[in-house]
Coordinates of C-alpha atoms and ligand atoms in Angstrom, one line a residue:
X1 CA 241.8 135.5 139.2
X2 CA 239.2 138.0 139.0
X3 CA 238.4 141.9 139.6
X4 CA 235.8 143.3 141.1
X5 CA 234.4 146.4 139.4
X6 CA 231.9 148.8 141.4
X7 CA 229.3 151.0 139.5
X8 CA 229.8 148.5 136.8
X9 CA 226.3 149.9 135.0
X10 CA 227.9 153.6 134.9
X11 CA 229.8 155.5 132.3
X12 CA 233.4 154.8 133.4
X13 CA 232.9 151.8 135.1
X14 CA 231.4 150.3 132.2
X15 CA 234.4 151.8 129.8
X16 CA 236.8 149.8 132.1
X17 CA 235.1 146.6 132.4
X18 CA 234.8 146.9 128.8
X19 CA 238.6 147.2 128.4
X20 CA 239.3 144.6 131.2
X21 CA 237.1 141.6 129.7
X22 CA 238.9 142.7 126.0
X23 CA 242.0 141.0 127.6
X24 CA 240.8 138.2 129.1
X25 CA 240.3 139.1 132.8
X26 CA 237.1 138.0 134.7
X27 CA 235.2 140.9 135.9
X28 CA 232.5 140.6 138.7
X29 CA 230.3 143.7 138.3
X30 CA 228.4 145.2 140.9
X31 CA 225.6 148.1 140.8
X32 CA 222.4 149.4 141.9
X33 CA 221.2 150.8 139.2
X34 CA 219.6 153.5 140.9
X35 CA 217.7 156.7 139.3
X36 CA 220.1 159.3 140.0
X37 CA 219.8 159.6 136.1
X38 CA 217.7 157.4 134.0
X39 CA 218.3 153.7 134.5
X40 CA 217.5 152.4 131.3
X41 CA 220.8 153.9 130.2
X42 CA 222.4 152.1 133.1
X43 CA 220.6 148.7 131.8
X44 CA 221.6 149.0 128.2
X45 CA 225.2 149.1 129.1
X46 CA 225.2 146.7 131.1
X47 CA 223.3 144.5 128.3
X48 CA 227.0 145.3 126.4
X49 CA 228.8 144.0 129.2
X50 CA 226.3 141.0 129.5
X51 CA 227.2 140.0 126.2
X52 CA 231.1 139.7 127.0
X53 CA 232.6 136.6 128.8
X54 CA 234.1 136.7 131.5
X55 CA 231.7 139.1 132.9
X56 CA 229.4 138.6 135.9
X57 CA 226.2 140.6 137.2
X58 CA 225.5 141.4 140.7
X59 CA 222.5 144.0 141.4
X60 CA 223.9 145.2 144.9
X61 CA 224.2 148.1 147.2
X62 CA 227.9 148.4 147.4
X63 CA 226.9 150.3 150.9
X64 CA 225.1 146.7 152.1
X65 CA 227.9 145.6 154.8
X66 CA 226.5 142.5 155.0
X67 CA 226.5 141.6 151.7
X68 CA 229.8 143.1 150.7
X69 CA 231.0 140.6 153.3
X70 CA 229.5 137.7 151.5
X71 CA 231.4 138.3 148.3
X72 CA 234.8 136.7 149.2
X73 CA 233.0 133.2 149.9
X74 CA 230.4 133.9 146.6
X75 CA 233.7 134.7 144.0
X76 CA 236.7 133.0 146.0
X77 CA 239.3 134.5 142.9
X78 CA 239.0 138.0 143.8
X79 CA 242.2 139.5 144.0
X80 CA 241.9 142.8 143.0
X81 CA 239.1 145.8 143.2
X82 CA 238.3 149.1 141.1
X83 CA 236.0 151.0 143.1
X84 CA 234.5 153.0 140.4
X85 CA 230.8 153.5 142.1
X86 CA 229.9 156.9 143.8
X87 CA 227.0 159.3 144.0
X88 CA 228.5 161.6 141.4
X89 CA 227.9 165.1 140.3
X90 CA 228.8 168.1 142.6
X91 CA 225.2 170.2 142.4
X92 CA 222.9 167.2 143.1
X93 CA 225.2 167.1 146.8
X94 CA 223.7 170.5 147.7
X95 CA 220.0 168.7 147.5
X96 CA 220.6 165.4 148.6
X97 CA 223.8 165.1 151.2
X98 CA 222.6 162.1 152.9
X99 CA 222.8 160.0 150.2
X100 CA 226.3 161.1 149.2
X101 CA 227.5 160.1 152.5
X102 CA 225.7 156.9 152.2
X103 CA 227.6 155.7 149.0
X104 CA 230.8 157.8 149.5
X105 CA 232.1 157.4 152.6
X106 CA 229.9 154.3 153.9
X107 CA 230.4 152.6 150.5
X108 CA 234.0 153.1 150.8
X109 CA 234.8 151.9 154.5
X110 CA 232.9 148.5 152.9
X111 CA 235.2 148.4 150.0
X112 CA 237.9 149.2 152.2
X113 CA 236.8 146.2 154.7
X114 CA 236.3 143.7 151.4
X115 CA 240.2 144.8 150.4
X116 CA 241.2 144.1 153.9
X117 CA 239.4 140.8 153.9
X118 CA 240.9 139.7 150.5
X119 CA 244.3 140.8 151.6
X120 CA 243.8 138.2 154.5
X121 CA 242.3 135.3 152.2
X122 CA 244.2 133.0 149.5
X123 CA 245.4 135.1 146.9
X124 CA 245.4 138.5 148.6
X125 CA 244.7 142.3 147.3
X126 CA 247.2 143.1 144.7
X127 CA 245.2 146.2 144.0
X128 CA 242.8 148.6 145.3
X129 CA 241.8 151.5 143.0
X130 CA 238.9 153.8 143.8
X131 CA 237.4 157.2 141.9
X132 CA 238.2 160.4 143.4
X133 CA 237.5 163.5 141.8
X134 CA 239.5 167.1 140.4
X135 CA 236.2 168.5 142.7
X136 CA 238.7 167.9 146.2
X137 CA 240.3 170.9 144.6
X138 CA 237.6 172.8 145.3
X139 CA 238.6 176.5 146.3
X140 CA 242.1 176.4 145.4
X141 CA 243.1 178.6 142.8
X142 CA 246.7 178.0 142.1
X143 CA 246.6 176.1 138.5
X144 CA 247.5 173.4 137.8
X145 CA 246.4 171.6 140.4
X146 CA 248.9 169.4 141.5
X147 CA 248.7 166.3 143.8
X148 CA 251.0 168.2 146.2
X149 CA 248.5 170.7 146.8
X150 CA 246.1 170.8 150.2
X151 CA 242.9 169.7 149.4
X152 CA 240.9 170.8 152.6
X153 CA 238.6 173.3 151.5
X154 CA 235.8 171.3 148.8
X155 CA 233.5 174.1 148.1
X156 CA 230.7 171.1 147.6
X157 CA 229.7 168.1 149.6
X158 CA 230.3 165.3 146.9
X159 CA 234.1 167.0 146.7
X160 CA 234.5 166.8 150.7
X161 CA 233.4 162.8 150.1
X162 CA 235.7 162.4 148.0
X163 CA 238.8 163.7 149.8
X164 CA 237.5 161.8 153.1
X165 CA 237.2 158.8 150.7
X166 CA 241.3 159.6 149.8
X167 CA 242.3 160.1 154.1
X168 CA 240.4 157.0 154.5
X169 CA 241.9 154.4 152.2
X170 CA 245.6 156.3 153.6
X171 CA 244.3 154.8 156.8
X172 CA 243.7 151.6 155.6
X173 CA 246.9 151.3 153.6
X174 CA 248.9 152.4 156.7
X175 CA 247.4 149.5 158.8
X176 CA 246.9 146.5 157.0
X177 CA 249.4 147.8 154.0
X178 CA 246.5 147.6 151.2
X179 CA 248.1 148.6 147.9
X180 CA 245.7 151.5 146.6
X181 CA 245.7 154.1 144.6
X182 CA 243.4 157.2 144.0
X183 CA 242.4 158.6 140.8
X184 CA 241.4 161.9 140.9
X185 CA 239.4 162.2 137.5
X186 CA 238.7 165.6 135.9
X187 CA 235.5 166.1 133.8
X188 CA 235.4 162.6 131.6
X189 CA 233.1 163.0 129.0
X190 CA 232.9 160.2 125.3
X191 CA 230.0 157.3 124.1
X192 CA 227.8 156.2 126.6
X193 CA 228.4 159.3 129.2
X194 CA 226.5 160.8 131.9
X195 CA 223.4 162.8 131.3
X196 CA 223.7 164.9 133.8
X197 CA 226.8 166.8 132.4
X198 CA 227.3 169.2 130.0
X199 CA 228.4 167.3 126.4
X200 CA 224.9 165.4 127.1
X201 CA 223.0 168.5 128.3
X202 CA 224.1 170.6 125.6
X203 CA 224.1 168.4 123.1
X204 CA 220.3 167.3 123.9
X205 CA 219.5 171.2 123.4
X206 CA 221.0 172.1 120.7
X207 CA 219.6 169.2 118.6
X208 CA 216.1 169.9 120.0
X209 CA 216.4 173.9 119.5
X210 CA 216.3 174.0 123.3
X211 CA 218.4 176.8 124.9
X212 CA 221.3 176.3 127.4
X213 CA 222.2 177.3 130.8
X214 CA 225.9 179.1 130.3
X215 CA 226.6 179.1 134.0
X216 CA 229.0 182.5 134.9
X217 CA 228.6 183.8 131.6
X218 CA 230.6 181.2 130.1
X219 CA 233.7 182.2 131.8
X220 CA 234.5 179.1 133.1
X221 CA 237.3 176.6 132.2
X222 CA 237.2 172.7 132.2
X223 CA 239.8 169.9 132.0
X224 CA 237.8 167.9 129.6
X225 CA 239.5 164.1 129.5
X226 CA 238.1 161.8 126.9
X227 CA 237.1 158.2 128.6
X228 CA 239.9 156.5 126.0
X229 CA 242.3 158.1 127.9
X230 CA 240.7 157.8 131.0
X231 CA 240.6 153.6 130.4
X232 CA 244.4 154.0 129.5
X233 CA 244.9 155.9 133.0
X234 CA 243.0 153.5 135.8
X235 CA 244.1 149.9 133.6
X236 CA 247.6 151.3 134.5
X237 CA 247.1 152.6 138.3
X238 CA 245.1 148.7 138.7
X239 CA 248.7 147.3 136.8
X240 CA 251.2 149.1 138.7
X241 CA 249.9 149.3 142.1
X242 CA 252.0 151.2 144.8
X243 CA 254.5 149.7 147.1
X244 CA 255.3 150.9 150.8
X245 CA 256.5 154.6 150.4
X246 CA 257.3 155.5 154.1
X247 CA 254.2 154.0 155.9
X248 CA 251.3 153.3 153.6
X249 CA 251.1 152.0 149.6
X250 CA 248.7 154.7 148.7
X251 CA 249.4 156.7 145.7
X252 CA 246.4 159.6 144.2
X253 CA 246.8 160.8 141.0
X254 CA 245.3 163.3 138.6
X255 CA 244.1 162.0 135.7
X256 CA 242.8 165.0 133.4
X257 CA 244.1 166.1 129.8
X258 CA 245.9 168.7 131.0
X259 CA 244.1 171.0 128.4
X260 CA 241.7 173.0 129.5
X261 CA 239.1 174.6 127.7
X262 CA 237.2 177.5 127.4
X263 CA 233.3 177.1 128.0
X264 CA 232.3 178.8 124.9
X265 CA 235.2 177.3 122.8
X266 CA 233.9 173.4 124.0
X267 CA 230.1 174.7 123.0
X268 CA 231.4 175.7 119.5
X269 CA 232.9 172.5 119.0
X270 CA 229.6 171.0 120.0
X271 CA 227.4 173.4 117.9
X272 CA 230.3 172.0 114.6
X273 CA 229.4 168.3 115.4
X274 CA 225.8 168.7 115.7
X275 CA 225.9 171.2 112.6
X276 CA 223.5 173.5 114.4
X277 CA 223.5 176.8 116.2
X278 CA 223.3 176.7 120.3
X279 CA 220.9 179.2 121.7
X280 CA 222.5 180.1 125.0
X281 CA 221.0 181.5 128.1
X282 CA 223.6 183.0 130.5
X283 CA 223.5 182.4 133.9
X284 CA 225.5 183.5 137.2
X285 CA 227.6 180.8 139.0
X286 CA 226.0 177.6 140.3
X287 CA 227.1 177.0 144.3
X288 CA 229.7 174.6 144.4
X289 CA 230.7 174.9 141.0
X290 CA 235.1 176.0 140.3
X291 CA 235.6 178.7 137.6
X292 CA 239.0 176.3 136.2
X293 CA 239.6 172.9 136.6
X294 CA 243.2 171.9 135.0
X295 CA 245.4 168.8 135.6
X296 CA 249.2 168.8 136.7
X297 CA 249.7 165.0 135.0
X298 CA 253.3 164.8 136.2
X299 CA 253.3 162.3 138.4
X300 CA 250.7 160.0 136.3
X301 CA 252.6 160.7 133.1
X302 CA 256.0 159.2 135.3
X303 CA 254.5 156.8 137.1
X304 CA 251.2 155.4 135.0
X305 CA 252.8 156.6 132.0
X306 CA 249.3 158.1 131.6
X307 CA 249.3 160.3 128.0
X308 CA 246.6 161.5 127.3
X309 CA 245.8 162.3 123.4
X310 CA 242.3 162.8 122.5
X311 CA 241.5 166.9 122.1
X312 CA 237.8 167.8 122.2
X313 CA 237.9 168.5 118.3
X314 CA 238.3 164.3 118.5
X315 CA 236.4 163.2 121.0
X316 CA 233.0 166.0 120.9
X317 CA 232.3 164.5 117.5
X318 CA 232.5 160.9 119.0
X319 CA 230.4 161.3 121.8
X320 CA 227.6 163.6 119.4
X321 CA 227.8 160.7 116.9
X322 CA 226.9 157.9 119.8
X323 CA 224.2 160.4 121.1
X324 CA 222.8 160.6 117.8
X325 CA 222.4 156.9 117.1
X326 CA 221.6 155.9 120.7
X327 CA 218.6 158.0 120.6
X328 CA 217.6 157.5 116.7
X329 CA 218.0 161.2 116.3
Ligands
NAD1 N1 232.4 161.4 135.0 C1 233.3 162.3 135.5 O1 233.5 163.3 134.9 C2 233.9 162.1 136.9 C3 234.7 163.1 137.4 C4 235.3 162.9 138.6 C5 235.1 161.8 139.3 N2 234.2 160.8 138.9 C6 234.0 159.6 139.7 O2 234.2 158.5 138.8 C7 233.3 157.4 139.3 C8 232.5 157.0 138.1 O3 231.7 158.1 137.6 P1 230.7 158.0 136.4 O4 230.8 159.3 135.7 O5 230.9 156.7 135.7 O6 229.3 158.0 137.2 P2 228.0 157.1 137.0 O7 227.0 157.7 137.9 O8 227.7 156.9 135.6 O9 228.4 155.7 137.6 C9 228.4 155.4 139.0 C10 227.6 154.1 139.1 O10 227.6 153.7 140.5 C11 226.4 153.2 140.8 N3 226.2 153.4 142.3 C12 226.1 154.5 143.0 N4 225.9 154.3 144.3 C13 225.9 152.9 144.4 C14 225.7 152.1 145.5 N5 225.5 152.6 146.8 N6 225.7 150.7 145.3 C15 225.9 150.2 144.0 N7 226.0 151.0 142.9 C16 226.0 152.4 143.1 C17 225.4 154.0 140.0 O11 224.2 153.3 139.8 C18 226.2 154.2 138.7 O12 225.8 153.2 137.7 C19 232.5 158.0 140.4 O13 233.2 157.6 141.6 C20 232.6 159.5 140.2 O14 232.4 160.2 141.5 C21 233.6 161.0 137.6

């Protein structure tokens, strides 16, 4: 049997694939390795996944309906997906909305459709896991955000993707009862992470003497969740799929460290791994951006038996180190 991962060529979805080939599963990757950020990062990770077996390549718009169709008939032993592609990052959906909506919600009526196609061939869909976000939160303020909470007022574009992505897949499960689950992730950062978000950007400036933006004066608060833990979290939702609660399998879950952080505490702990001083610039609050992100893990820790254990004096030191070596610095 095999598993199809999406944005196999990012951070997290190369993490998982990572963790899925280490025990034994075939993993059909798929990507476009567009430039959102640089794709030479993108193509170095998947050279690590290239290197495992069990792993397959496809360079592929996950958006193309045609050939998303094709896949069954190309890998007949898909049985399972983790929808882990997306147009991430909340600011860059203020510039560029079309694409969002391109890769968000196109790209997950397609992986919808492939789940719904898979359920109808041989071996079925045991399990249909796709990425939302701690960003559907958006303007709610009662902490910590629990799954039980609304979730209709995003205050950005990629967040109102990502909760149109979650009423979506209910519809799905409710008609052709697809087993799938939601994982609403909250700020993953570790080796091999994104360079658009802040470890990277402020560990870049610090070691170059650069100063950084402090957005709201550093009076912000983040959910940091170290990608170990993260792995740990989406392995178990792809394990333990839902079953028919009332009318739909479809289970969302938070999966954040349920910890969260003060901005200029998290830039000390970077400033100790890179043994060097930050100069920081304060700035007012970015549009779209939440002043506290913070995880209610109750229902993961009960039903994924998601624990999460890496603190940021742990896991800032492991991603500063990989940074370090990555770029020769
Ligand atoms: N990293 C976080 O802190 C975080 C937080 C909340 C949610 N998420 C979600 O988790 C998932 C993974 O995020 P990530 O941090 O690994 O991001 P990432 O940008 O590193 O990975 C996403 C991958 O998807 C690929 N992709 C995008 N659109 C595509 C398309 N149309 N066809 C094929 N490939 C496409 C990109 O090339 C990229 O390699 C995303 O759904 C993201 O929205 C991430």
């Amino acid at each position: 049997m095999a598993i199809l991962v999406t944005g196999a060529a990012g951070f997290i979805g190369m993490h998982v694939a990572t963790a899925l080939l280490a025990r034994g599963e075939q993993v059909v990757g798929i990507d476009n390795l567009n430039d959102y950020y640089d794709p030479r990062l993108k193509q170095a990770r998947l050279a690590r996944l290239q290197t495992e077996p069990g792993f397959t390549f496809v360079a592929m718009d996950f958006a193309d309906r045609a050939a998303v169709a094709r896949l069954p008939e190309k890998f007949p032993d898909l049985d399972q997906i983790l929808h882990l592609g997306a147009q991430a990052g909340v600011r860059f959906s203020i510039e560029q909305p079309f694409t969002y909506a391109e890769s968000n919600l196109f790209g997950q009526l397609t992986m919808m459709e492939l789940a719904r196609s898979l359920k109808q061939g041989r071996h079925g869909c045991k399990s249909f896991v796709y990425a939302s976000s701690s960003s559907v939160y958006g303007a709610n303020r009662t902490l910590p955000y629990s799954i039980d909470q609304q979730t209709d007022q995003p205050v950005s574009f990629y967040g109102a993707t990502k909760k149109a992505a979650e009423i979506m897949a209910q519809s799905y499960a409710h008609l052709y009862q697809i087993p799938s689950t939601g994982l609403r992730f909250f700020t993953v950062y570790g080796p091999w992470g994104r360079p658009d978000m802040s470890p990277w950007l402020f560990t870049s400036a610090i070691i170059e003497g650069r100063p950084i933006k402090v957005f709201n004066n550093g009076q912000m608060k983040r959910d940091f969740t170290y990608i170990d833990d993260i792995v740990s979290g989406t392995l178990a939702a792809l394990d333990r799929p839902p079953t028919a609660a009332q009318s739909a399998p479809h289970k969302v879950y938070n999966l954040g460290n349920h910890e969260p952080v003060n901005l200029l505490d998290y830039i000390a702990v970077i400033e100790r791994a890179c043994q060097k001083k930050a100069l920081l610039e304060m700035q007012p609050m970015q549009a779209g951006d939440v002043l506290e992100t913070y995880a209610d893990i109750t229902d993961s820790c009960r039903d994924l038996d998601f624990q999460p254990s890496t603190s940021i004096e742990e896991g800032i030191p492991q991603f500063v180190d990989w940074y370090k070596s990555y770029f020769d610095v």
